Coordinates of N, CA and C in Angstrom, one line a residue:
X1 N -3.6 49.2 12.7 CA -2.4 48.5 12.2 C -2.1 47.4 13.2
X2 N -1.1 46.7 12.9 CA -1.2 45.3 13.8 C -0.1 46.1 15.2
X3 N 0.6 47.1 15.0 CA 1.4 47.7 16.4 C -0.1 47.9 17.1
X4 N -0.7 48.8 16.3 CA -2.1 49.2 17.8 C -2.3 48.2 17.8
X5 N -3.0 47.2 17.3 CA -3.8 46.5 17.7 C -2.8 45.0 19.3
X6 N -1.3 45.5 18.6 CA -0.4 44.4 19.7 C -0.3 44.7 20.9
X7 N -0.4 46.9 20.6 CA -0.4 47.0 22.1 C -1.7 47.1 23.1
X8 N -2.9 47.2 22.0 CA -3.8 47.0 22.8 C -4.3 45.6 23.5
X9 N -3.6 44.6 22.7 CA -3.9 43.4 23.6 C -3.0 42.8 24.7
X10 N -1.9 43.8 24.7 CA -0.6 43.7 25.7 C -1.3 44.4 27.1
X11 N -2.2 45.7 26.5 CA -2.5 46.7 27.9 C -3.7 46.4 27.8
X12 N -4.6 45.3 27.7 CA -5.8 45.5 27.9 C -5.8 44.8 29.3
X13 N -7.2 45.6 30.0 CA -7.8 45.1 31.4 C -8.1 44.1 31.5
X14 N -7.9 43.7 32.8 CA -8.1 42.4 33.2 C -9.7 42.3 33.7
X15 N -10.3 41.7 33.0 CA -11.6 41.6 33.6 C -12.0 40.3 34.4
X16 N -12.8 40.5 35.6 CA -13.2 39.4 36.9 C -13.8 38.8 35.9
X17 N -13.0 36.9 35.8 CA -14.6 36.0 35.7 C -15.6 35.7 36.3
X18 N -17.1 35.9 36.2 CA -18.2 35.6 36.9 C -18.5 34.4 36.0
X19 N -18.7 33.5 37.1 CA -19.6 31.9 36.5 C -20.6 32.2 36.3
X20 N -20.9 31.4 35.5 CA -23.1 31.8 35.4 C -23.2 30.8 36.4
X21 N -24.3 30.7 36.9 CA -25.4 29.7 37.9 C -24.7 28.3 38.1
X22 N -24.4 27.9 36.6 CA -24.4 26.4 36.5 C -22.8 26.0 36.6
X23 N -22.1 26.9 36.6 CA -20.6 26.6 36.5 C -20.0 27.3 38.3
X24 N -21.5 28.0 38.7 CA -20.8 28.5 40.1 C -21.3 26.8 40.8
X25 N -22.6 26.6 41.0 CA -22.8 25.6 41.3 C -21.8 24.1 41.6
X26 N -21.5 24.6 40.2 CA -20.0 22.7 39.4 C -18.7 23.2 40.4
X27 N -18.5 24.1 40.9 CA -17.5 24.9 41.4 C -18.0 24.5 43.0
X28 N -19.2 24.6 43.4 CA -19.3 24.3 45.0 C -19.6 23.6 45.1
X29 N -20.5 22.3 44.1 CA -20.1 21.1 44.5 C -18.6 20.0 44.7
X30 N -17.3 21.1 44.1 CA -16.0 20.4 44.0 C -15.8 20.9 45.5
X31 N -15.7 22.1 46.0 CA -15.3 23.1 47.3 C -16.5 22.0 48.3
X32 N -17.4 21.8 48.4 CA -18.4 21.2 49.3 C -17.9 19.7 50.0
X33 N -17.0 19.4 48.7 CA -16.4 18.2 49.0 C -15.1 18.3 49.8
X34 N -14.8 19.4 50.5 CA -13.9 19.5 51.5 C -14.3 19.7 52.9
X35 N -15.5 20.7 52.8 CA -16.3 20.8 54.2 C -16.9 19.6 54.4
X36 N -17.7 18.5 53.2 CA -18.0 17.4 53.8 C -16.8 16.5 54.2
X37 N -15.7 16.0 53.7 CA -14.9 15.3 54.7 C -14.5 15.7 55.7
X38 N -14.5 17.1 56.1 CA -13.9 17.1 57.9 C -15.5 17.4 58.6
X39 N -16.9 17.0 58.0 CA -18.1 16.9 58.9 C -18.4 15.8 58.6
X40 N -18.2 14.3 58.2 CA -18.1 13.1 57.8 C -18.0 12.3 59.2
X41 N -18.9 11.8 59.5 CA -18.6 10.7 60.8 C -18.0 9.7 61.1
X42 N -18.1 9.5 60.1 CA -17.5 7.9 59.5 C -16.3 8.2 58.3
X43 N -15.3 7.3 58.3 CA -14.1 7.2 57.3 C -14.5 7.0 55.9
X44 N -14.4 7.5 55.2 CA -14.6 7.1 53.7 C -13.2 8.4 53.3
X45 N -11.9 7.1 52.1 CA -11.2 7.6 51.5 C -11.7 8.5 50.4
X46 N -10.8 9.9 50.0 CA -11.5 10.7 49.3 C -10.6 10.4 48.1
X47 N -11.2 11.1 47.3 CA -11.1 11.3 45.9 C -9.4 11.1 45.9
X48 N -8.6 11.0 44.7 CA -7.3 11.2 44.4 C -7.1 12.4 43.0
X49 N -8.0 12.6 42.3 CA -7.8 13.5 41.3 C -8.5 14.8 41.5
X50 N -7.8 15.6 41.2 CA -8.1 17.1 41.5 C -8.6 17.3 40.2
X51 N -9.5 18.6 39.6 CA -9.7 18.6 38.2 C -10.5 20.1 38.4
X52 N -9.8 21.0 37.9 CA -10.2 22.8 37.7 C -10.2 23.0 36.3
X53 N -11.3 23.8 36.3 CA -10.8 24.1 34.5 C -10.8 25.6 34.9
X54 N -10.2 26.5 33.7 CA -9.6 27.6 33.9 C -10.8 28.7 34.3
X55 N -11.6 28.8 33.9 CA -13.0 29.4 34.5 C -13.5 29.2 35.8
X56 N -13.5 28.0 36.4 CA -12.9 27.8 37.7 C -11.8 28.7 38.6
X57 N -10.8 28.3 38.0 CA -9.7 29.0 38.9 C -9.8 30.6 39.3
X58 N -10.6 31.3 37.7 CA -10.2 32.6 37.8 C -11.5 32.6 38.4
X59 N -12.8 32.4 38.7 CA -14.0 32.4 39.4 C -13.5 32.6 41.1
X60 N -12.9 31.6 41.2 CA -12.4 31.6 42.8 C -11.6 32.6 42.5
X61 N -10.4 32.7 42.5 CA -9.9 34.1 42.1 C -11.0 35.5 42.3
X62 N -12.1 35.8 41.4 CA -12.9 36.8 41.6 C -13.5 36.4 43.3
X63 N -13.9 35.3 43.7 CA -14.7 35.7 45.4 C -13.6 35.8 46.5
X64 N -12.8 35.8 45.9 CA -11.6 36.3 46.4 C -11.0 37.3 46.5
X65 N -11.9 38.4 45.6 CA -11.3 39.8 45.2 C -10.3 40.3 44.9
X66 N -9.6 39.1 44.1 CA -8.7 38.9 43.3 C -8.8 39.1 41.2
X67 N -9.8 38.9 41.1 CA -10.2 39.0 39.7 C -9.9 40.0 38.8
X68 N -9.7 41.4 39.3 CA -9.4 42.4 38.7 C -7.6 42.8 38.9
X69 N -7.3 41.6 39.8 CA -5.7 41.9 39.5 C -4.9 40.6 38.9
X70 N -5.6 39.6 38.9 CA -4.9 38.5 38.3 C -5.8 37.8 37.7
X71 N -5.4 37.0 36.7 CA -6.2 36.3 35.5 C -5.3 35.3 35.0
X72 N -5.5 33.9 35.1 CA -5.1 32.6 34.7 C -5.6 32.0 33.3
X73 N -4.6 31.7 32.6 CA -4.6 31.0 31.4 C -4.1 29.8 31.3
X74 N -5.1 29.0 30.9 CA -4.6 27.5 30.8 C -3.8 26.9 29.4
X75 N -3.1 26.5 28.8 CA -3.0 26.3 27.6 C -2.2 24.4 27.8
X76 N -1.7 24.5 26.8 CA -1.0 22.9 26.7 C 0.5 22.9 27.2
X77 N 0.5 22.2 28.4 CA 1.5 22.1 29.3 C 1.5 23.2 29.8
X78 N 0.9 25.1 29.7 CA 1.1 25.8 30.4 C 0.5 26.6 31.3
X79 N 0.8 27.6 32.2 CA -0.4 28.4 32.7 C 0.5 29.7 32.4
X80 N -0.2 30.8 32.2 CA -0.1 32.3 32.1 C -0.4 33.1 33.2
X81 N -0.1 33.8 33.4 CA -0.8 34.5 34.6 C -0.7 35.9 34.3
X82 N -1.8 36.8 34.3 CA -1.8 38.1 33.8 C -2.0 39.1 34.9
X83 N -1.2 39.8 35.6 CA -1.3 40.5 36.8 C -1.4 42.0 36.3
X84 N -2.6 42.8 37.4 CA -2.5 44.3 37.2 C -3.0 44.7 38.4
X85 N -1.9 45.9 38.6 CA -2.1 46.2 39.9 C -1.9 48.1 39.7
X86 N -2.2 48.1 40.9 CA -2.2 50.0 41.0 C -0.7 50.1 41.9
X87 N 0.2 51.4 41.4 CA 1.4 51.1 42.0 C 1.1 52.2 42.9
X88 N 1.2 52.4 44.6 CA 1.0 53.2 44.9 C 1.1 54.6 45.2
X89 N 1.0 55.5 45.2 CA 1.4 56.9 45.2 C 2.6 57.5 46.0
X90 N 3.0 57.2 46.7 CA 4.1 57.3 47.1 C 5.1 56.5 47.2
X91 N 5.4 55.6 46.2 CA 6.6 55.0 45.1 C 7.3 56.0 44.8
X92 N 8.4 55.3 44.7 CA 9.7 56.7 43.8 C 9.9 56.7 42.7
X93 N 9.3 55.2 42.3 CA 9.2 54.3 40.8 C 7.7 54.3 40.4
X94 N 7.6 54.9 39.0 CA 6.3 54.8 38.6 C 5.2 54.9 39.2
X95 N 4.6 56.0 40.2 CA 3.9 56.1 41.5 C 2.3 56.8 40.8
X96 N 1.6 56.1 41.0 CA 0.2 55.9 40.6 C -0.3 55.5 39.3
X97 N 0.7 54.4 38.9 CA 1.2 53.9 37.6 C 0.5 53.0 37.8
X98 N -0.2 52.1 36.9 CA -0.6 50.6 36.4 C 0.3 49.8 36.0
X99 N 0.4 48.7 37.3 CA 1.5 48.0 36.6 C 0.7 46.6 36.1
X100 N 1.2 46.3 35.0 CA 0.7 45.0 33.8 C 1.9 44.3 33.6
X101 N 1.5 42.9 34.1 CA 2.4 42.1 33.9 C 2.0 40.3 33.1
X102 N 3.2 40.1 32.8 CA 3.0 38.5 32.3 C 3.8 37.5 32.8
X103 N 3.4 36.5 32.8 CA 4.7 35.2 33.3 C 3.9 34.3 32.8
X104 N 4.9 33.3 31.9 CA 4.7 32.1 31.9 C 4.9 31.0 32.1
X105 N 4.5 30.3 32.9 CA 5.0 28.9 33.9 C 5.1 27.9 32.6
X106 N 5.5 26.7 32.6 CA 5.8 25.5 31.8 C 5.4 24.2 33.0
X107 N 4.6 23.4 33.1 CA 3.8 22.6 33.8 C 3.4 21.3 33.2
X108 N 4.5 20.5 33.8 CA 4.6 19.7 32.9 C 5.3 18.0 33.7
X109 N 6.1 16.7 34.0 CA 6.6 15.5 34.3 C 7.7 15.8 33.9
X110 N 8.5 15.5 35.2 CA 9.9 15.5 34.7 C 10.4 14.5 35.4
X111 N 11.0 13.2 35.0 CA 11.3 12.1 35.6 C 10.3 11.7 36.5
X112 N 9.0 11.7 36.5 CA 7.8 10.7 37.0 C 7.9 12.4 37.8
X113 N 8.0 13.4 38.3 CA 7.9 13.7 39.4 C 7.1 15.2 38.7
X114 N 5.9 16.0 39.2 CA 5.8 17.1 38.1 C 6.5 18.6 38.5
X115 N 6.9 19.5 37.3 CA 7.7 20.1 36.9 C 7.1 21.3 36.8
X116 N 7.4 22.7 37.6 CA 7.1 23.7 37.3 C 7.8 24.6 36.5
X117 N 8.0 25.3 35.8 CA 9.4 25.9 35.5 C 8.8 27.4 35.1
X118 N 9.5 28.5 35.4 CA 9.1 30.2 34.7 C 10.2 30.4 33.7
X119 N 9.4 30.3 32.5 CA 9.7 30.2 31.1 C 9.8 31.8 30.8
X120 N 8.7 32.7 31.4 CA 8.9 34.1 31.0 C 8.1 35.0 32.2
X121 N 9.1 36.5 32.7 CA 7.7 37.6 33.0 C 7.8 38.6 31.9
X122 N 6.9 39.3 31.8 CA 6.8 40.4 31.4 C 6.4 41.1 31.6
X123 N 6.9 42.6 32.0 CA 6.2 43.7 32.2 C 6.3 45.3 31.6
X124 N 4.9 45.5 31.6 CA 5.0 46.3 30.0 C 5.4 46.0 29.1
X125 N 5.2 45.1 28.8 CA 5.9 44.3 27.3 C 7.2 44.4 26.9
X126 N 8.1 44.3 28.3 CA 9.7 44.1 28.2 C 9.7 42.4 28.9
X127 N 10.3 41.8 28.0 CA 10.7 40.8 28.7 C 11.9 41.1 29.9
X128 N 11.6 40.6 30.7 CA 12.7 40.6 32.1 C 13.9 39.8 31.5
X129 N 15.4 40.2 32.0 CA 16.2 39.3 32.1 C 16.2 38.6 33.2
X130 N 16.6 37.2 33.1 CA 16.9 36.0 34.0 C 17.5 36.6 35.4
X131 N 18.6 37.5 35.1 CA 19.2 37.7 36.0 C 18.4 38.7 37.0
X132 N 17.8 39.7 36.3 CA 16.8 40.4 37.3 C 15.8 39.5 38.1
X133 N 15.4 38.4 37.7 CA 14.6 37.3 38.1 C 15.5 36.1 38.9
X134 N 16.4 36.7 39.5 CA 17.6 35.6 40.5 C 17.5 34.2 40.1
X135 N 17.8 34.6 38.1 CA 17.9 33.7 38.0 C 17.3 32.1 37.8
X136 N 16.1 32.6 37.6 CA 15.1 30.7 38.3 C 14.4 30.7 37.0
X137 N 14.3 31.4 35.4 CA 13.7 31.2 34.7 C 14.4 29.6 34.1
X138 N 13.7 28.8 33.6 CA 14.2 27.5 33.4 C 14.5 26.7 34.4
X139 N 14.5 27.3 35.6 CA 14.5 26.2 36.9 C 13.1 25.5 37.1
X140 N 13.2 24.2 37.4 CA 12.3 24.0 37.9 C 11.6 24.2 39.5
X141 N 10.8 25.0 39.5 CA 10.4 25.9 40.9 C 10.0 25.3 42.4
X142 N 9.8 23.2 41.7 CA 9.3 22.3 42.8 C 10.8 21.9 43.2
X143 N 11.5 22.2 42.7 CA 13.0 21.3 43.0 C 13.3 22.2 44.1
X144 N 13.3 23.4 43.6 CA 13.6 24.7 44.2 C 12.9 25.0 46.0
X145 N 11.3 24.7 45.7 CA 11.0 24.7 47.0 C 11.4 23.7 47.8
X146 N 11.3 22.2 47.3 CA 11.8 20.8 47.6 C 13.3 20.8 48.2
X147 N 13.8 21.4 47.9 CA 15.6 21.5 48.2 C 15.6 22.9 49.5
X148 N 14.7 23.8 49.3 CA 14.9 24.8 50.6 C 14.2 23.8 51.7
X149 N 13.0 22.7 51.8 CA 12.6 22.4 53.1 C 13.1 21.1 53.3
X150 N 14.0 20.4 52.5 CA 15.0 19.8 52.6 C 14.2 18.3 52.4
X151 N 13.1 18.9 51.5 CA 12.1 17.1 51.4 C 11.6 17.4 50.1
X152 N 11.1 16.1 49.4 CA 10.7 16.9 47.9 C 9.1 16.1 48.5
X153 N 8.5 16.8 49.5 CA 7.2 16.1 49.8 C 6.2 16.8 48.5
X154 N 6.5 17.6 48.3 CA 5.6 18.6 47.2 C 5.4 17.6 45.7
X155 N 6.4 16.9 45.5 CA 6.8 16.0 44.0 C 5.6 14.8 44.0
X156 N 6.3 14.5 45.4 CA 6.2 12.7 45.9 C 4.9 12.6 46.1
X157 N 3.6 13.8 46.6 CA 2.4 14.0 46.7 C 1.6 13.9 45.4
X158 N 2.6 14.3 44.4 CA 1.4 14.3 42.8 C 2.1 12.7 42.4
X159 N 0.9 12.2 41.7 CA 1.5 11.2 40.6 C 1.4 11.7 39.4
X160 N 0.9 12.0 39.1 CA 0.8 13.1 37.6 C 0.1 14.2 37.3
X161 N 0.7 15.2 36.4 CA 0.2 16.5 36.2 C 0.0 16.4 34.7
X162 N -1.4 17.2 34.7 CA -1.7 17.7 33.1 C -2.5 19.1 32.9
X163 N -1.7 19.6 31.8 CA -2.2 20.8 32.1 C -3.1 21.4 30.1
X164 N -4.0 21.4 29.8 CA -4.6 21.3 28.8 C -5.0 22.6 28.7
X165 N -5.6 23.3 27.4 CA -6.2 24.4 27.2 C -7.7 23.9 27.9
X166 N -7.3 25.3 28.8 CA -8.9 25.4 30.0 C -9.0 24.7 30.8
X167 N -7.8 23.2 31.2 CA -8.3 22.4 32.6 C -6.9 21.9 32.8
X168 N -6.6 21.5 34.4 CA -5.8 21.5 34.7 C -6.5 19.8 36.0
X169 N -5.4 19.2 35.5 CA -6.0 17.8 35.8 C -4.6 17.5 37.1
X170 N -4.8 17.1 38.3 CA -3.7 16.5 39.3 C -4.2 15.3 39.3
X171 N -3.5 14.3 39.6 CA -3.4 13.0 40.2 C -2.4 12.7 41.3
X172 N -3.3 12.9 42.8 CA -2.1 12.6 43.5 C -1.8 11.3 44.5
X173 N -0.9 11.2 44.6 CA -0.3 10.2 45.0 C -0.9 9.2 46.2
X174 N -0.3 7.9 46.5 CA -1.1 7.5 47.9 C -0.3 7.7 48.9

């Protein structure tokens, strides 16, 4: 029925992305391009656009040994993020429990400057209230860090953000 089938796509595992060959490769030629500018003898300005696509992110994620607890979704204007973790056994709260969670970021230009905002978490398939979340769902999250270090250097560094199903494009700034 469509309940099993909602909760089974709410509690299903998070499985590690593994690149095949040709996408780990497209992956270390982007990463190679950092170790060669600080072994570079000579000045050559680098690149200005960043460009991940979502099998990327969660790939690094996996050599990170991260893969089996977090999982990244790209969609239009947004990213998802699917976290599962083991709660540990001596918790007072749900102790050797699986915790499964969701949040949805909104990623997106807001007055030339780009815009992060937490649209939703969820865990176990309760949506959180705002206020358990201090609050910051619909904030935007760069104003937020930008206003604690008293500089909005985080904004002023991107010229533009785009965030598409499966790639996530930066343009940043000079």
């Amino acid at each position: 029925s469509v309940a099993a089938a909602t909760w089974w796509w709410i509690g299903r595992p998070i499985t590690p992305t593994v690149l095949s060959p040709g996408e780990q490769q497209a992956l270390e030629q982007k990463l190679a391009v950092i170790d060669e500018a600080e072994e570079a003898p000579d000045y050559v300005p680098g690149d200005k656009v960043i460009v991940m696509t979502e099998r990327e992110l969660n790939g690094l994620l996996e050599q990170h040994n991260l893969g089996e607890q977090l999982q990244l979704d790209l969609g239009k204007d947004a990213l998802h993020a699917r976290v599962q973790t083991k709660i540990p056994a001596d918790s007072p709260i749900f102790p050797d429990k699986t915790l499964k969670g969701r949040a949805r970021f909104l990623l997106t230009e807001e007055n030339g400057s780009p815009s992060v905002v937490l649209d939703d978490v969820t865990i176990w398939g309760i949506s959180l209230p705002n206020a358990w979340l201090g609050n910051i769902k619909g904030e935007n999250l760069v104003e937020l860090v930008a206003d604690e270090l008293q500089n909005n250097f985080i904004a002023d560094g991107i010229e533009s953000l785009q965030v598409n199903r499966n790639e996530i494009v930066i343009h940043l700034a000079e």
